[in-house]
Amino acid sequence: MASDLRRVPSSGAVEVGYPTGHLGHLTEHETQALTDFKALLEKKGIYMQGPPPSHDDPTLLRYLRARKWVPQDAYVQFSETEKFRNANEIETLYDTIDIDSYEASRKLYPRFTGRRDKRGIPIYVFQIRHLDSKAVADYEKSTETTYSKAKTDGKTPPKLLRLFALYENLTRFVQPLSSECVDRENPQTPITLSTNIVDISHVSLRMFWNLKAHMQAASQLATAHYPETLDRIFIIGAPYFFTTVWGWIKRWFDPVTVSKIFILNDSDVLPVLTTFMDLEDIPKNYGGKLDWSFFDEPAYDEEIRRIATWENGFTNFPPGPCHWHLTEDGTRLACVAVGSKDGKERRVQVCTIPKAFPAGSDASSKTSVVDGEREDATDTGGEDATTVATTVDSAADAVAGLAIADAKGSTEKLSEKIAVAADAATETKAN
């Protein structure tokens, strides 16, 4: 008996998968929404056209996708995020945070493997089993004395500010690095997402309950201030009781996050993961060939190492926060290692990588539209369309975006169904 996973449309779920709704793959409606959004933000005084612009297009598009291309709705979320970032000096926090504190935080949240899926989206792994109540309590206590030069609003818990630093690493280091790798199907389209494998093996029911606040905080933070940075979330190693308690666990998270989750049986893990990732990029613990464990540093792939020109004695990216900035001639990005050690700030250039599509090139602003519709939209048709469009009577399940049912069938068919469910154009708009 195999487990058949079905995506259920919901008013909060993401409409269709990458690269639709991203640069190079915008419809006329979406392109106009981006123009209107910029004008609205500029009018409100929180965006400058530049050059250079105060915020890049990929960032603005994340808010538009999250708010279904309604500029006014996107403005509300964007402005709240800007107020929060300014009140807590998030950029200063990331640039001056104590490196040891930063590294300690990485052990309690998803970690970048250094690899990317078949679409070029970075792969993160989150192993839950070590997060017992003592580990979480010790960590939260340690956050009260985290060093950085950032002033705060006095209301945001220190543990959340540390979490902000990890999200900053995703958007300011990992995603820009992934965007400049050209060994992918749409190299001209910036990467603003992440693929996550969440390992919940050897986790008891009590542990799940104790981790409620820890997990909710991460989800709420991403939803509110880092929208549209999560793509697919594969939950593996689920204990026998998980399907029973999933009904209340999923209520810890917002419907959009839940809509991206797939829960895999052990026999489904490798067939499904290899639909989206190469074997070489899947950790050995999950049936792949990558020699990487949860507490290891990223094992950067060949393309990343190919494009990097190391400087100042570096041969790899160092621990702690890093970010990228454009070089003066606009042809390369420079990686700068930041953070603090014993109160002394670090700022050293690690390497440079070529800018794959410098500003002004045709590919950097290409939009692919046919008669106002996405060129790569897929007609699922027949049985697969029925699978994707399954409805649920329960209102809670309807907004959850995921149904789990037992059904006969091979794992090969399962992986095909998940691929269709994740990428098919099954747009469900809220009226």
C-alpha positions as semicolon CSV with decimal commas, in nm:
position;residue;x (nm);y (nm);z (nm)
1;M;0,000;0,000;0,000
2;A;0,163;0,325;-0,110
3;S;0,090;0,674;0,012
4;D;-0,068;0,904;-0,247
5;L;-0,009;1,273;-0,179
6;R;-0,241;1,525;-0,335
7;R;-0,215;1,899;-0,349
8;V;-0,547;2,063;-0,272
9;P;-0,616;2,411;-0,414
10;S;-0,672;2,684;-0,159
11;S;-0,715;3,057;-0,166
12;G;-0,383;3,094;0,011
13;A;-0,179;2,846;-0,188
14;V;0,087;2,941;-0,439
15;E;-0,066;2,950;-0,785
16;V;0,198;2,771;-0,991
17;G;0,560;2,675;-0,953
18;Y;0,890;2,835;-1,046
19;P;0,972;3,000;-1,286
20;T;0,620;3,134;-1,347
21;G;0,572;3,469;-1,178
22;H;0,946;3,536;-1,177
23;L;1,157;3,764;-1,396
24;G;1,161;3,641;-1,752
25;H;0,830;3,461;-1,704
26;L;0,579;3,736;-1,628
27;T;0,244;3,778;-1,799
28;E;0,135;4,121;-1,919
29;H;-0,085;4,150;-1,611
30;E;0,206;4,067;-1,379
31;T;0,440;4,305;-1,558
32;Q;0,186;4,584;-1,517
33;A;0,139;4,493;-1,150
34;L;0,514;4,529;-1,096
35;T;0,512;4,871;-1,264
36;D;0,215;4,984;-1,056
37;F;0,371;4,846;-0,738
38;K;0,692;5,043;-0,794
39;A;0,495;5,361;-0,858
40;L;0,292;5,310;-0,541
41;L;0,600;5,243;-0,328
42;E;0,777;5,546;-0,473
43;K;0,475;5,762;-0,401
44;K;0,476;5,638;-0,041
45;G;0,846;5,720;-0,009
46;I;0,974;5,368;0,058
47;Y;1,122;5,292;-0,284
48;M;1,359;5,477;-0,516
49;Q;1,392;5,392;-0,885
50;G;1,764;5,473;-0,888
51;P;1,992;5,379;-1,047
52;P;2,060;5,177;-0,853
53;P;1,709;5,105;-0,723
54;S;1,660;5,081;-0,348
55;H;1,508;4,733;-0,389
56;D;1,560;4,495;-0,680
57;D;1,279;4,350;-0,891
58;P;1,310;3,992;-0,757
59;T;1,246;4,122;-0,405
60;L;0,943;4,325;-0,511
61;L;0,804;4,030;-0,704
62;R;0,810;3,814;-0,390
63;Y;0,560;4,049;-0,225
64;L;0,343;4,062;-0,534
65;R;0,329;3,685;-0,566
66;A;0,247;3,657;-0,195
67;R;-0,043;3,901;-0,239
68;K;-0,172;3,761;-0,567
69;W;-0,048;4,052;-0,777
70;V;-0,255;4,316;-0,600
71;P;-0,017;4,614;-0,560
72;Q;-0,209;4,770;-0,269
73;D;-0,206;4,445;-0,072
74;A;0,162;4,393;-0,149
75;Y;0,233;4,749;-0,033
76;V;0,077;4,682;0,308
77;Q;0,301;4,381;0,370
78;F;0,610;4,547;0,220
79;S;0,568;4,863;0,428
80;E;0,524;4,662;0,749
81;T;0,842;4,471;0,672
82;E;1,034;4,792;0,603
83;K;0,917;4,941;0,934
84;F;1,021;4,626;1,117
85;R;1,360;4,611;0,945
86;N;1,433;4,975;1,021
87;A;1,316;4,949;1,384
88;N;1,546;4,653;1,443
89;E;1,829;4,759;1,210
90;I;1,830;4,419;1,042
91;E;2,114;4,495;0,801
92;T;2,333;4,612;1,088
93;L;2,233;4,304;1,287
94;Y;2,349;4,075;1,006
95;D;2,670;4,270;0,943
96;T;2,779;4,282;1,309
97;I;2,628;3,976;1,478
98;D;2,865;3,765;1,685
99;I;2,987;3,484;1,459
100;D;2,975;3,216;1,728
101;S;2,616;3,313;1,815
102;Y;2,524;3,306;1,448
103;E;2,673;2,959;1,404
104;A;2,492;2,834;1,715
105;S;2,162;2,946;1,562
106;R;2,229;2,751;1,244
107;K;2,216;2,427;1,445
108;L;1,849;2,482;1,534
109;Y;1,714;2,567;1,190
110;P;1,739;2,442;0,830
111;R;2,096;2,423;0,699
112;F;2,215;2,482;0,345
113;T;2,372;2,169;0,197
114;G;2,571;2,362;-0,064
115;R;2,369;2,191;-0,337
116;R;2,084;2,298;-0,565
117;D;1,791;2,111;-0,714
118;K;1,736;2,055;-1,087
119;R;1,593;2,405;-1,122
120;G;1,891;2,564;-0,947
121;I;1,705;2,631;-0,620
122;P;1,920;2,581;-0,306
123;I;1,853;2,270;-0,098
124;Y;1,821;2,297;0,280
125;V;1,789;2,015;0,533
126;F;1,623;2,048;0,874
127;Q;1,683;1,763;1,117
128;I;1,446;1,781;1,413
129;R;1,559;1,496;1,638
130;H;1,826;1,691;1,831
131;L;1,586;1,971;1,927
132;D;1,483;1,842;2,266
133;S;1,342;2,081;2,526
134;K;1,683;2,133;2,693
135;A;1,857;2,222;2,365
136;V;1,588;2,474;2,277
137;A;1,580;2,624;2,628
138;D;1,961;2,658;2,639
139;Y;1,960;2,820;2,299
140;E;1,686;3,070;2,386
141;K;1,871;3,168;2,703
142;S;2,193;3,223;2,508
143;T;2,019;3,460;2,266
144;E;1,966;3,715;2,544
145;T;2,333;3,816;2,528
146;T;2,394;3,810;2,152
147;Y;2,637;4,081;2,045
148;S;2,564;4,312;1,753
149;K;2,561;4,686;1,694
150;A;2,195;4,685;1,593
151;K;1,939;4,872;1,800
152;T;1,605;4,697;1,845
153;D;1,244;4,798;1,894
154;G;1,253;4,648;2,244
155;K;0,958;4,421;2,161
156;T;1,105;4,154;1,936
157;P;1,247;3,854;2,127
158;P;1,624;3,809;2,082
159;K;1,574;3,454;1,950
160;L;1,372;3,594;1,659
161;L;1,637;3,851;1,579
162;R;1,891;3,570;1,548
163;L;1,649;3,394;1,316
164;F;1,633;3,709;1,106
165;A;2,008;3,680;1,056
166;L;1,960;3,331;0,910
167;Y;1,693;3,452;0,669
168;E;1,924;3,737;0,570
169;N;2,185;3,477;0,482
170;L;1,933;3,306;0,255
171;T;1,837;3,625;0,071
172;R;2,175;3,803;0,075
173;F;2,416;3,513;0,028
174;V;2,267;3,178;-0,078
175;Q;2,005;3,298;-0,327
176;P;2,232;3,553;-0,503
177;L;2,502;3,284;-0,530
178;S;2,252;3,039;-0,677
179;S;2,125;3,304;-0,919
180;E;2,468;3,343;-1,081
181;C;2,504;2,970;-1,150
182;V;2,418;2,914;-1,517
183;D;2,396;2,532;-1,518
184;R;2,016;2,539;-1,496
185;E;1,717;2,554;-1,726
186;N;1,638;2,924;-1,673
187;P;1,976;3,085;-1,597
188;Q;1,844;3,435;-1,667
189;T;1,579;3,406;-1,393
190;P;1,696;3,501;-1,041
191;I;1,658;3,243;-0,764
192;T;1,444;3,368;-0,473
193;L;1,326;3,034;-0,331
194;S;1,458;2,739;-0,131
195;T;1,380;2,367;-0,135
196;N;1,360;2,205;0,209
197;I;1,393;1,848;0,332
198;V;1,259;1,820;0,686
199;D;1,368;1,503;0,868
200;I;1,132;1,421;1,156
201;S;1,256;1,067;1,221
202;H;1,307;0,966;1,586
203;V;1,084;1,249;1,707
204;S;0,832;1,171;1,977
205;L;0,486;1,319;2,016
206;R;0,605;1,509;2,322
207;M;0,891;1,662;2,122
208;F;0,649;1,779;1,854
209;W;0,437;1,953;2,113
210;N;0,737;2,113;2,284
211;L;0,861;2,245;1,949
212;K;0,533;2,417;1,868
213;A;0,650;2,768;1,958
214;H;0,992;2,717;1,797
215;M;0,842;2,607;1,465
216;Q;0,560;2,860;1,467
217;A;0,805;3,147;1,514
218;A;1,008;3,045;1,211
219;S;0,699;3,002;0,995
220;Q;0,539;3,329;1,100
221;L;0,860;3,521;1,047
222;A;0,902;3,387;0,694
223;T;0,539;3,453;0,606
224;A;0,537;3,809;0,738
225;H;0,879;3,940;0,638
226;Y;1,035;3,694;0,391
227;P;0,739;3,597;0,173
228;E;0,782;3,359;-0,117
229;T;1,123;3,230;-0,012
230;L;1,001;2,872;0,042
231;D;0,927;2,644;-0,250
232;R;0,867;2,278;-0,171
233;I;0,897;2,121;0,174
234;F;0,948;1,744;0,183
235;I;0,878;1,587;0,523
236;I;1,049;1,251;0,561
237;G;1,092;0,996;0,837
238;A;0,743;1,056;0,975
239;P;0,673;0,837;1,282
240;Y;0,374;0,605;1,281
241;F;0,151;0,853;1,465
242;F;0,222;1,149;1,240
243;T;-0,069;1,115;0,999
244;T;-0,299;1,105;1,301
245;V;-0,165;1,426;1,455
246;W;-0,100;1,611;1,127
247;G;-0,450;1,758;1,145
248;W;-0,357;1,971;1,446
249;I;0,013;2,019;1,368
250;K;-0,069;2,186;1,035
251;R;-0,273;2,447;1,222
252;W;0,053;2,577;1,369
253;F;0,139;2,717;1,028
254;D;-0,022;2,949;0,779
255;P;-0,211;2,791;0,485
256;V;0,044;2,905;0,225
257;T;0,325;2,721;0,403
258;V;0,112;2,411;0,449
259;S;0,022;2,413;0,080
260;K;0,388;2,355;-0,006
261;I;0,436;2,050;0,216
262;F;0,463;1,691;0,093
263;I;0,481;1,408;0,348
264;L;0,669;1,107;0,211
265;N;0,667;0,745;0,319
266;D;1,009;0,580;0,343
267;S;0,955;0,396;0,014
268;D;0,864;0,723;-0,159
269;V;1,158;0,936;-0,046
270;L;1,413;0,859;-0,317
271;P;1,170;0,829;-0,612
272;V;1,018;1,165;-0,522
273;L;1,338;1,350;-0,434
274;T;1,504;1,237;-0,757
275;T;1,216;1,394;-0,945
276;F;1,347;1,729;-0,827
277;M;1,714;1,665;-0,741
278;D;2,007;1,471;-0,882
279;L;2,137;1,178;-0,677
280;E;2,467;1,358;-0,630
281;D;2,283;1,640;-0,451
282;I;2,080;1,421;-0,212
283;P;2,250;1,333;0,120
284;K;2,339;0,967;0,165
285;N;2,110;0,951;0,470
286;Y;1,818;0,988;0,231
287;G;1,938;0,751;-0,040
288;G;2,156;0,987;-0,243
289;K;2,529;1,009;-0,306
290;L;2,613;1,331;-0,120
291;D;2,847;1,274;0,176
292;W;2,687;1,537;0,398
293;S;2,531;1,525;0,745
294;F;2,320;1,785;0,921
295;F;2,597;1,951;1,125
296;D;2,842;1,960;0,832
297;E;2,935;2,280;0,653
298;P;2,789;2,320;0,302
299;A;2,939;2,088;0,041
300;Y;2,939;2,338;-0,245
301;D;2,877;2,189;-0,587
302;E;3,108;2,200;-0,889
303;E;2,935;2,495;-1,056
304;I;2,970;2,713;-0,746
305;R;3,337;2,625;-0,718
306;R;3,386;2,682;-1,090
307;I;3,260;3,039;-1,086
308;A;3,438;3,145;-0,764
309;T;3,770;3,328;-0,783
310;W;3,908;3,310;-0,430
311;E;4,091;3,597;-0,263
312;N;4,285;3,676;0,056
313;G;4,389;3,316;0,111
314;F;4,035;3,175;0,111
315;T;3,957;2,846;-0,063
316;N;3,604;2,815;0,071
317;F;3,332;3,031;0,223
318;P;3,409;3,089;0,593
319;P;3,172;3,041;0,889
320;G;2,948;3,330;0,984
321;P;2,743;3,575;0,779
322;C;2,845;3,672;0,424
323;H;2,683;3,884;0,156
324;W;2,741;3,996;-0,201
325;H;2,784;4,336;-0,359
326;L;2,832;4,445;-0,718
327;T;3,185;4,541;-0,821
328;E;3,247;4,887;-0,965
329;D;3,246;4,774;-1,327
330;G;2,918;4,585;-1,275
331;T;3,051;4,259;-1,422
332;R;3,113;4,064;-1,101
333;L;2,977;4,010;-0,751
334;A;3,212;4,022;-0,454
335;C;3,150;3,807;-0,145
336;V;3,227;3,985;0,181
337;A;3,250;3,798;0,513
338;V;3,102;4,005;0,794
339;G;3,001;3,960;1,159
340;S;3,201;4,008;1,480
341;K;3,446;3,806;1,685
342;D;3,504;3,910;2,049
343;G;3,344;4,244;1,968
344;K;3,575;4,311;1,673
345;E;3,400;4,349;1,339
346;R;3,503;4,139;1,041
347;R;3,486;4,269;0,687
348;V;3,702;4,082;0,438
349;Q;3,653;3,997;0,072
350;V;3,637;3,621;0,018
351;C;3,595;3,583;-0,357
352;T;3,426;3,719;-0,666
353;I;3,196;3,550;-0,914
354;P;3,094;3,666;-1,263
355;K;2,759;3,841;-1,300
356;A;2,586;3,601;-1,535
357;F;2,356;3,864;-1,684
358;P;2,481;4,218;-1,612
359;A;2,221;4,495;-1,590
360;G;2,118;4,616;-1,935
361;S;2,168;4,283;-2,110
362;D;1,873;4,145;-2,304
363;A;1,846;3,835;-2,085
364;S;1,836;4,036;-1,761
365;S;1,494;4,183;-1,840
366;K;1,339;3,928;-2,077
367;T;0,968;3,861;-2,033
368;S;0,814;3,551;-2,188
369;V;0,444;3,600;-2,258
370;V;0,210;3,455;-2,517
371;D;-0,122;3,638;-2,561
372;G;-0,104;3,749;-2,200
373;E;-0,055;3,395;-2,069
374;R;0,253;3,216;-1,941
375;E;0,443;3,046;-2,220
376;D;0,530;2,744;-2,008
377;A;0,186;2,680;-1,858
378;T;0,104;2,311;-1,855
379;D;-0,231;2,149;-1,925
380;T;-0,249;1,866;-1,677
381;G;-0,562;1,711;-1,820
382;G;-0,734;1,383;-1,736
383;E;-0,653;1,193;-1,420
384;D;-0,366;1,419;-1,307
385;A;-0,586;1,727;-1,329
386;T;-0,841;1,551;-1,113
387;T;-0,568;1,465;-0,862
388;V;-0,456;1,825;-0,839
389;A;-0,806;1,965;-0,823
390;T;-0,932;1,734;-0,548
391;T;-1,162;1,920;-0,310
392;V;-1,209;1,867;0,059
393;D;-1,529;1,917;0,255
394;S;-1,357;2,035;0,569
395;A;-1,279;2,408;0,561
396;A;-0,958;2,346;0,757
397;D;-0,839;2,089;0,503
398;A;-0,940;2,313;0,216
399;V;-0,705;2,588;0,327
400;A;-0,435;2,345;0,435
401;G;-0,345;2,269;0,075
402;L;-0,246;1,907;0,134
403;A;-0,435;1,578;0,154
404;I;-0,286;1,241;0,243
405;A;-0,468;0,926;0,143
406;D;-0,379;0,559;0,117
407;A;-0,398;0,425;-0,234
408;K;-0,259;0,139;-0,440
409;G;0,010;0,230;-0,690
410;S;0,380;0,228;-0,761
411;T;0,628;0,481;-0,629
412;E;0,699;0,570;-0,991
413;K;0,340;0,687;-1,034
414;L;0,362;0,872;-0,703
415;S;0,663;1,075;-0,813
416;E;0,490;1,158;-1,140
417;K;0,180;1,277;-0,955
418;I;0,384;1,493;-0,720
419;A;0,573;1,648;-1,009
420;V;0,245;1,733;-1,178
421;A;0,089;1,855;-0,855
422;A;0,383;2,083;-0,784
423;D;0,429;2,238;-1,127
424;A;0,099;2,209;-1,313
425;A;-0,089;2,530;-1,385
426;T;-0,373;2,472;-1,143
427;E;-0,439;2,832;-1,066
428;T;-0,697;2,890;-0,794
429;K;-0,774;3,258;-0,749
430;A;-0,972;3,400;-0,460
431;N;-1,262;3,608;-0,581
